[in-house]
Short mmCIF file of C-alpha atoms in Angstrom, two decimals:
data_model
loop_
_atom_site.label_atom_id
_atom_site.label_comp_id
_atom_site.label_asym_id
_atom_site.label_seq_id
_atom_site.Cartn_x
_atom_site.Cartn_y
_atom_site.Cartn_z
CA MET A 124 -3.46 36.74 105.34
CA THR A 125 -1.01 35.14 102.37
CA ARG A 126 -3.24 33.99 98.88
CA THR A 127 -2.18 31.65 96.58
CA PRO A 128 -2.94 32.93 93.39
CA ARG A 129 -4.43 31.39 91.11
CA LEU A 130 -3.33 29.60 87.24
CA ARG A 131 -5.27 31.27 84.38
CA ARG A 132 -6.27 28.81 81.04
CA PRO A 133 -5.43 30.57 78.30
CA ALA A 134 -8.57 31.96 75.90
CA THR A 135 -7.90 29.27 73.13
CA VAL A 136 -8.20 26.03 75.36
CA THR A 137 -11.42 28.43 77.01
CA ALA A 138 -12.39 28.20 73.91
CA ALA A 139 -12.22 24.86 72.51
CA VAL A 140 -13.80 22.81 75.30
CA SER A 141 -16.71 25.53 75.49
CA ALA A 142 -16.81 25.17 72.00
CA ALA A 143 -16.33 21.19 72.27
CA ALA A 144 -18.62 20.92 75.07
CA LEU A 145 -21.55 23.58 73.31
CA LEU A 146 -21.50 20.82 69.99
CA GLY A 147 -21.80 18.18 72.61
CA ALA A 148 -25.16 20.67 73.57
CA LEU A 149 -26.10 20.48 70.77
CA LEU A 150 -25.59 17.11 68.79
CA PRO A 151 -26.32 13.33 70.15
CA VAL A 152 -22.80 11.23 70.59
CA THR A 153 -22.33 9.70 66.36
CA PHE A 154 -19.34 8.04 64.38
CA ALA A 155 -17.81 9.18 61.78
CA PRO A 156 -18.66 7.61 58.62
CA ALA A 157 -17.51 5.04 57.36
CA ALA A 158 -15.05 5.49 53.85
CA VAL A 159 -17.45 3.80 50.68
CA ALA A 160 -16.24 3.44 47.70
CA ALA A 161 -19.34 3.26 45.70
CA ASN A 162 -20.56 4.28 41.72
CA GLY A 163 -22.42 7.08 43.55
CA CYS A 164 -19.61 8.77 44.67
CA LEU A 165 -18.99 11.12 42.08
CA THR A 166 -16.72 13.92 43.99
CA GLU A 167 -15.20 12.09 46.76
CA VAL A 168 -15.96 13.59 49.77
CA GLU A 169 -19.35 12.34 51.40
CA THR A 170 -21.61 14.59 52.42
CA GLY A 171 -22.53 16.29 56.01
CA ALA A 172 -24.30 14.05 58.49
CA GLY A 173 -26.56 15.76 61.31
CA PRO A 174 -28.16 19.11 61.67
CA ILE A 175 -25.41 21.18 61.26
CA PRO A 176 -23.46 19.58 57.91
CA PHE A 177 -20.64 22.30 57.40
CA LEU A 178 -20.24 21.26 60.69
CA GLN A 179 -19.52 18.31 60.40
CA PRO A 180 -17.74 16.51 57.64
CA GLY A 181 -18.18 13.79 55.89
CA GLY A 182 -16.35 11.28 55.32
CA ARG A 183 -13.50 10.14 51.89
CA CYS A 184 -15.14 7.96 49.21
CA ASP A 185 -13.75 6.64 46.14
CA ASP A 186 -15.26 7.91 43.03
CA GLN A 187 -15.25 4.06 41.36
CA VAL A 188 -15.88 4.93 37.44
CA PRO A 189 -13.26 7.19 35.64
CA PRO A 190 -15.21 9.09 32.50
CA GLU A 191 -14.67 7.62 28.44
CA ALA A 192 -12.24 9.10 26.18
CA THR A 193 -13.75 8.89 22.52
CA LEU A 194 -11.42 8.95 19.17
CA GLU A 195 -14.47 10.09 17.06
CA SER A 196 -12.59 11.17 13.28
CA ILE A 197 -8.39 10.66 12.19
CA THR A 198 -7.99 13.21 9.08
CA PRO A 199 -7.35 12.30 6.75
CA ALA A 200 -8.94 9.08 7.30
CA PRO A 201 -6.98 6.05 7.04
CA ASN A 202 -7.50 3.56 3.89
CA ALA A 203 -8.37 0.21 3.77
CA ALA A 204 -4.80 -1.01 4.87
CA GLY A 205 -4.54 1.39 7.56
CA TYR A 206 -2.36 4.09 5.14
CA ILE A 207 -2.43 7.55 4.72
CA ALA A 208 -0.07 9.78 1.99
CA SER A 209 -0.57 12.61 3.71
CA ASP A 210 2.69 14.04 6.42
CA SER A 211 0.13 15.35 8.78
CA LEU A 212 -2.83 14.16 10.96
CA THR A 213 -5.51 15.45 13.00
CA PHE A 214 -7.42 13.20 15.70
CA THR A 215 -10.92 14.40 17.02
CA PHE A 216 -12.19 13.55 20.83
CA SER A 217 -14.52 13.63 23.12
CA GLY A 218 -15.23 12.09 25.90
CA THR A 219 -18.45 11.06 28.91
CA HIS A 220 -18.91 10.11 31.85
CA LEU A 221 -20.34 6.81 32.68
CA ASP A 222 -22.21 7.91 35.00
CA GLU A 223 -23.77 11.63 37.32
CA ASP A 224 -20.74 12.80 37.60
CA GLU A 225 -20.68 16.67 36.45
CA ASP A 226 -16.80 17.07 36.63
CA VAL A 227 -14.19 19.19 34.34
CA ILE A 228 -13.24 16.31 32.21
CA GLY A 229 -9.07 16.88 31.39
CA TYR A 230 -7.32 14.35 28.39
CA GLU A 231 -3.54 12.85 27.86
CA CYS A 232 -2.07 11.58 24.98
CA GLN A 233 0.61 9.78 23.68
CA PHE A 234 2.43 9.87 20.35
CA TYR A 235 4.85 7.42 19.02
CA SER A 236 6.87 5.09 16.19
CA THR A 237 9.10 3.37 18.09
CA ALA A 238 8.50 0.19 19.35
CA ALA A 239 9.05 0.25 22.91
CA GLU A 240 5.84 2.07 24.63
CA PRO A 241 6.78 5.35 26.24
CA THR A 242 5.73 5.25 30.04
CA SER A 243 4.49 10.15 29.52
CA TRP A 244 1.23 11.02 28.76
CA THR A 245 1.47 14.87 26.92
CA SER A 246 -1.71 16.52 27.86
CA CYS A 247 -4.05 17.54 24.67
CA THR A 248 -7.01 18.95 23.62
CA SER A 249 -9.66 18.29 21.02
CA PRO A 250 -8.40 18.66 17.98
CA VAL A 251 -4.76 17.53 18.25
CA THR A 252 -2.22 17.58 14.92
CA TYR A 253 0.95 16.57 13.67
CA ASP A 254 2.97 17.46 11.51
CA ASP A 255 5.70 16.53 9.49
CA LEU A 256 5.95 13.27 9.99
CA ALA A 257 8.14 10.82 8.43
CA ASP A 258 7.42 8.25 6.25
CA THR A 259 6.67 4.78 8.30
CA THR A 260 8.99 2.46 8.14
CA SER A 261 8.73 -1.19 10.36
CA VAL A 262 7.32 0.57 13.14
CA PRO A 263 3.31 2.87 12.63
CA TYR A 264 2.50 6.01 14.55
CA THR A 265 0.42 5.04 17.11
CA PHE A 266 -1.80 7.51 19.09
CA LYS A 267 -3.16 7.12 22.67
CA VAL A 268 -5.75 9.65 24.51
CA ARG A 269 -7.25 8.43 27.76
CA ALA A 270 -9.76 11.03 29.97
CA PHE A 271 -9.47 11.97 33.61
CA ASP A 272 -11.54 12.79 36.10
CA ALA A 273 -10.05 17.68 36.22
CA ALA A 274 -11.25 16.53 40.59
CA ASP A 275 -11.02 14.05 41.54
CA ARG A 276 -7.87 13.04 39.58
CA GLN A 277 -6.42 15.95 42.44
CA ILE A 278 -7.47 14.25 45.63
CA ASP A 279 -6.33 11.25 47.49
CA ALA A 280 -9.14 9.52 49.12
CA THR A 281 -7.26 7.36 51.48
CA ASP A 282 -6.20 11.16 53.20
CA ASP A 283 -8.52 12.38 55.36
CA PRO A 284 -10.81 14.67 54.63
CA SER A 285 -10.63 17.07 57.39
CA THR A 286 -7.58 19.14 59.17
CA ASN A 287 -9.55 19.92 61.93
CA PRO A 288 -8.19 17.09 64.52
CA PHE A 289 -12.42 17.57 66.79
CA ILE A 290 -14.45 16.50 63.83
CA PRO A 291 -11.71 13.73 62.09
CA GLY A 292 -13.01 13.05 58.87
CA SER A 293 -12.52 9.03 57.91
CA PRO A 294 -10.17 8.70 54.53
CA ALA A 295 -11.69 6.28 51.92
CA ASP A 296 -10.17 2.65 51.82
CA THR A 297 -8.77 3.45 48.36
CA ASP A 298 -7.99 5.71 46.15
CA LEU A 299 -8.91 3.82 42.56
CA PRO A 300 -7.75 5.52 38.99
CA ASP A 301 -9.27 8.74 38.18
CA VAL A 302 -7.39 8.03 34.92
CA GLN A 303 -10.08 6.38 31.75
CA GLN A 304 -7.58 2.54 32.43
CA THR A 305 -7.97 1.53 28.58
CA PRO A 306 -7.05 4.63 26.56
CA GLU A 307 -8.61 4.37 22.65
CA VAL A 308 -6.28 3.89 20.66
CA ALA A 309 -5.38 4.62 17.06
CA VAL A 310 -2.28 2.92 14.27
CA VAL A 311 -1.66 4.41 11.33
CA LYS A 312 1.28 4.19 8.90
CA VAL A 313 1.79 6.83 6.91
CA ASP A 314 3.79 7.07 3.07
CA THR A 315 4.18 9.73 0.80
CA ARG A 316 5.84 8.42 -1.92
CA ALA A 317 5.05 7.62 -4.72
CA PRO A 318 6.38 4.42 -6.22
CA GLN A 319 8.91 3.47 -9.10
CA SER A 320 7.92 1.05 -11.94
CA TYR A 321 11.12 -0.83 -13.80
CA ILE A 322 10.06 -3.27 -16.75
CA PHE A 323 13.32 -6.32 -17.04
CA ASN A 324 14.34 -8.54 -19.72
CA THR A 325 13.31 -6.48 -22.65
CA PRO A 326 13.94 -7.82 -26.10
CA TYR A 327 17.46 -6.76 -27.20
CA ASP A 328 17.82 -6.04 -31.43
CA ALA A 329 20.74 -5.40 -32.56
CA GLU A 330 19.14 -4.00 -35.78
CA THR A 331 17.10 -1.73 -34.62
CA PRO A 332 17.71 -1.55 -30.38
CA GLU A 333 15.26 1.31 -29.88
CA LEU A 334 12.40 -1.01 -32.01
CA PRO A 335 13.12 -4.37 -31.21
CA MET A 336 11.57 -6.89 -32.76
CA LEU A 337 10.24 -10.12 -30.77
CA THR A 338 9.68 -14.02 -31.89
CA THR A 339 7.73 -14.61 -29.80
CA ASP A 340 3.38 -13.79 -29.94
CA SER A 341 3.85 -14.23 -25.72
CA PRO A 342 6.26 -12.23 -24.03
CA THR A 343 7.53 -12.36 -20.89
CA PHE A 344 8.93 -9.27 -18.77
CA ARG A 345 10.29 -9.33 -15.23
CA LEU A 346 8.53 -6.31 -13.58
CA ALA A 347 9.74 -4.20 -10.46
CA ALA A 348 9.39 -1.33 -8.07
CA SER A 349 10.89 0.76 -5.47
CA GLU A 350 8.77 0.07 -2.98
CA GLY A 351 7.12 -3.77 -1.85
CA ASN A 352 3.44 -5.43 -1.88
CA VAL A 353 2.66 -2.49 -4.72
CA SER A 354 -0.16 -3.44 -6.98
CA TYR A 355 0.66 -3.11 -10.73
CA THR A 356 -1.71 -2.12 -13.54
CA CYS A 357 -0.40 -2.62 -17.46
CA LEU A 358 -1.31 -1.58 -20.77
CA ILE A 359 -0.62 -2.53 -24.40
CA GLU A 360 -1.85 0.05 -26.60
CA ASP A 361 -5.30 0.52 -24.17
CA GLU A 362 -6.01 -2.91 -23.02
CA VAL A 363 -5.39 -3.82 -19.74
CA PHE A 364 -3.71 -7.53 -18.53
CA PRO A 365 -3.59 -8.97 -15.85
CA CYS A 366 0.17 -8.48 -13.94
CA SER A 367 2.25 -9.22 -10.58
CA ASN A 368 5.70 -9.02 -9.06
CA GLY A 369 8.63 -10.57 -11.50
CA ASN A 370 8.09 -12.70 -14.67
CA THR A 371 5.00 -11.95 -16.16
CA THR A 372 3.67 -13.09 -19.95
CA PHE A 373 0.96 -11.40 -22.33
CA PRO A 374 -0.02 -14.27 -24.07
CA ASP A 375 -1.15 -14.56 -27.60
CA LEU A 376 -0.39 -10.65 -28.52
CA SER A 377 -1.59 -9.66 -32.37
CA ALA A 378 0.93 -8.10 -34.88
CA GLY A 379 2.20 -4.94 -34.98
CA THR A 380 3.83 -2.38 -32.99
CA LYS A 381 2.80 -1.69 -30.05
CA THR A 382 4.20 -0.55 -25.89
CA LEU A 383 3.75 -1.35 -22.94
CA SER A 384 3.85 0.23 -19.66
CA VAL A 385 3.61 -0.49 -16.06
CA GLY A 386 2.22 1.96 -14.12
CA THR A 387 1.83 0.85 -10.29
CA THR A 388 -0.07 1.73 -6.78
CA ASP A 389 1.20 1.46 -3.64
CA PRO A 390 -0.55 0.33 -0.47
CA ALA A 391 -1.24 4.30 0.68
CA GLY A 392 -2.26 4.87 -3.35
CA ASN A 393 -0.35 6.78 -4.12
CA VAL A 394 0.80 6.26 -7.69
CA ASP A 395 3.37 6.02 -10.06
CA PRO A 396 3.08 9.50 -12.46
CA ASP A 397 5.66 7.69 -14.71
CA PRO A 398 4.71 5.30 -15.99
CA ALA A 399 7.37 2.74 -16.92
CA THR A 400 7.29 2.21 -21.05
CA THR A 401 8.58 -0.35 -23.80
CA GLU A 402 7.59 -0.66 -27.19
CA PHE A 403 8.39 -4.03 -29.62
CA THR A 404 7.00 -5.09 -32.85
CA VAL A 405 5.35 -8.25 -32.97
CA PRO A 406 5.72 -10.45 -35.42
CA ALA A 407 2.82 -12.26 -37.24
CA ASP A 408 2.21 -15.80 -37.35
CA ILE A 409 2.22 -17.04 -41.72
CA GLU A 410 -0.95 -18.75 -42.24
CA LEU A 411 -0.58 -22.50 -43.91
CA PRO A 412 -1.18 -21.43 -47.79
CA LYS A 413 -4.55 -23.34 -49.60
CA GLY A 414 -2.99 -26.45 -52.45
CA ARG A 415 -0.54 -29.23 -51.00
CA LYS A 416 2.55 -28.16 -51.02
CA TRP A 417 3.06 -26.76 -48.03
CA LYS A 418 1.99 -28.56 -44.38
CA GLU A 419 1.86 -26.85 -40.63
CA SER A 420 3.84 -28.86 -38.43
CA THR A 421 3.39 -28.18 -35.07
CA SER A 422 5.86 -26.80 -32.03
CA ARG A 423 6.11 -25.58 -28.42
CA LYS A 424 8.74 -23.76 -29.52
CA ALA A 425 7.22 -21.98 -32.53
CA PHE A 426 6.35 -18.89 -32.82
CA GLY A 427 2.33 -19.28 -32.62
CA GLY A 428 2.63 -22.70 -31.80
CA SER A 429 2.23 -24.13 -35.49
CA TYR A 430 5.51 -23.50 -38.15
CA ILE A 431 4.60 -24.12 -41.84
CA GLU A 432 7.73 -26.65 -44.51
CA THR A 433 7.64 -27.94 -48.03
CA THR A 434 9.92 -29.87 -49.61
CA GLN A 435 8.28 -29.18 -53.02
CA PHE A 436 8.91 -26.43 -56.01
CA ASN A 437 6.79 -23.58 -56.76
CA ALA A 438 5.24 -24.09 -53.46
CA ARG A 439 4.66 -20.41 -52.70
CA PHE A 440 2.39 -18.18 -50.21
CA SER A 441 2.05 -14.48 -49.89
CA VAL A 442 1.94 -10.88 -47.39
CA ARG A 443 0.25 -8.24 -47.82
CA GLY A 444 1.59 -4.91 -45.98
CA THR A 445 0.90 -0.85 -46.16
CA ASN A 446 3.87 1.00 -46.14
CA VAL A 447 5.79 -1.18 -45.07
CA ARG A 448 10.01 -0.69 -45.66
CA GLU A 449 11.76 -3.25 -42.66
CA VAL A 450 10.50 -7.56 -43.28
CA ARG A 451 12.22 -9.99 -41.10
CA LEU A 452 11.33 -13.66 -41.65
CA ILE A 453 11.01 -16.42 -38.29
CA CYS A 454 12.50 -19.79 -40.33
CA THR A 455 14.82 -23.00 -39.87
CA THR A 456 18.30 -22.30 -41.48
CA ARG A 457 20.32 -25.63 -41.79
CA PRO A 458 23.50 -26.36 -44.25
CA ASP A 459 20.90 -28.37 -46.62
CA VAL A 460 17.88 -25.85 -47.05
CA GLY A 461 15.86 -25.07 -50.29
CA ILE A 462 15.94 -21.77 -51.53
CA LEU A 463 13.27 -18.83 -50.75
CA LYS A 464 12.83 -15.98 -53.71
CA TYR A 465 10.90 -13.16 -52.68
CA LYS A 466 9.38 -9.48 -53.81
CA THR A 467 8.21 -6.62 -53.25
CA PRO A 468 4.46 -4.89 -55.44
CA GLY A 469 6.14 -3.35 -57.79
CA ASN A 470 9.11 -4.30 -57.67
CA PRO A 471 10.37 -7.43 -60.93
CA ASN A 472 12.68 -9.29 -60.11
CA TRP A 473 12.87 -12.29 -57.14
CA ALA A 474 15.47 -12.07 -54.58
CA LYS A 475 16.78 -15.03 -52.64
CA ALA A 476 16.80 -15.14 -49.06
CA LYS A 477 19.73 -16.31 -47.03
CA LEU A 478 18.42 -18.99 -45.92
CA LYS A 479 21.43 -21.16 -45.39
CA SER A 480 23.50 -21.97 -42.58
CA LYS A 481 26.60 -24.15 -40.65
CA THR A 482 24.00 -25.78 -37.97
CA ILE A 483 20.05 -25.68 -37.96
CA GLU A 484 19.12 -23.07 -36.64
CA ARG A 485 15.41 -22.82 -35.34
CA GLN A 486 13.66 -19.67 -35.29
CA ALA A 487 16.64 -18.06 -36.72
CA VAL A 488 15.78 -14.07 -37.41
CA VAL A 489 16.89 -13.09 -41.68
CA VAL A 490 16.61 -9.56 -42.35
CA LEU A 491 14.59 -9.04 -46.27
CA ARG A 492 14.62 -5.60 -46.01
CA ASN A 493 15.45 -2.78 -43.42
CA ALA A 494 13.70 0.27 -41.94
CA SER A 495 16.34 2.64 -45.74
CA SER A 496 14.97 -0.01 -48.06
CA LYS A 497 11.22 2.06 -50.04
CA SER A 498 7.83 1.29 -48.65
CA PHE A 499 5.54 -0.47 -51.33
CA THR A 500 1.87 -1.68 -49.81
CA GLY A 501 0.45 -4.53 -51.15
CA LYS A 502 1.26 -8.31 -51.51
CA MET A 503 4.51 -9.64 -50.46
CA LYS A 504 4.84 -13.02 -52.34
CA PHE A 505 7.01 -16.28 -52.40
CA LYS A 506 7.94 -19.12 -53.45
CA THR A 507 10.13 -21.69 -53.34
CA TRP A 508 13.04 -22.20 -55.96
CA SER A 509 13.70 -26.23 -54.97
CA ARG A 510 13.33 -29.49 -55.26
CA GLY A 511 14.12 -31.87 -52.43
CA LYS A 512 15.34 -29.77 -49.93
CA PRO A 513 13.78 -28.30 -46.62
CA VAL A 514 11.98 -24.17 -46.51
CA ALA A 515 10.42 -24.19 -42.77
CA VAL A 516 8.97 -20.53 -42.47
CA ASP A 517 7.14 -19.77 -39.60
CA ALA A 518 6.30 -15.49 -38.55
CA ILE A 519 7.12 -12.49 -40.38
CA MET A 520 7.59 -8.74 -39.54
CA MET A 521 6.27 -5.83 -41.95
CA ARG A 522 7.02 -2.17 -40.37
#
């Protein structure tokens, strides 16, 4: 008899079928668990169900709560205006899970000083330092840090969790971000250069250019600096005067030689190490003498707001000085001016002040003695030597 041979199933197929049959015998009929996206999902893989969980993997889930980074400190700390006076910045940060997740937290940073925000992030750890920073121009430096779940980020929750076609898992419906969506942000301005201060509109004095005499007790100087938005500090003989950028008036200065010092501080706290200075001499206002021969007249253009004048003969006044060489009068010169004489202590002779001019000139400066004259201490005396002709004097400089 002729026999027809039977085909054998491959052993692998038989084994697979037997395993499937065995599993069907051991387990009740179940369906793969539905994908979930709940805050309780921490590993993005659900725990298996049934008596043999390792043979029945759970489906994917989506961890909805990424970790968050917290910026703890900036060194050096920016001031109230957001500036630092250093070319190096160090940022310290930490991260935390907002649920019971125990996955490792990773960090990514951005640091830039461009108007356009970069699209890429760089892996970083705390603390992170940036050195050799250029001074800020119109765009400040921006630092950003964000945290991410280092384990979940490698998993796409919408992928099938199982490679076994006979025991399929179920993917999650979504794969929400495992990265912090709102990074921590710090904006810092860098300024390492100290400002330089300037004084303009200083008085001109042809007689003594190195030490000019003012013709007012309330001078105005124009102040400036190499940087904008600086604060000014102005001192005259250690007395603080309010001042600011542009024209600044220093009112009602006392008589004598003064030094104005102008320093500036920029928003980063950098201080001008070499303040600008200018030196000048303020004359003294001539007070109304006793008696009736002089009268006082007011004028907003006069030194100190007033001057004295007379048309009488032998109208006198005197001014005391110490170690005086130079003497100048601020007075009115004119064609029809009267005669004014003066003499210094120890000198028996009277000299004549040159008050005559072709036109009337208010606040003219008349030099009576120069820096090479012999010094004196005591009262310098003045008297008129004419009748019916005007003599008007305003202030006197003695140094």
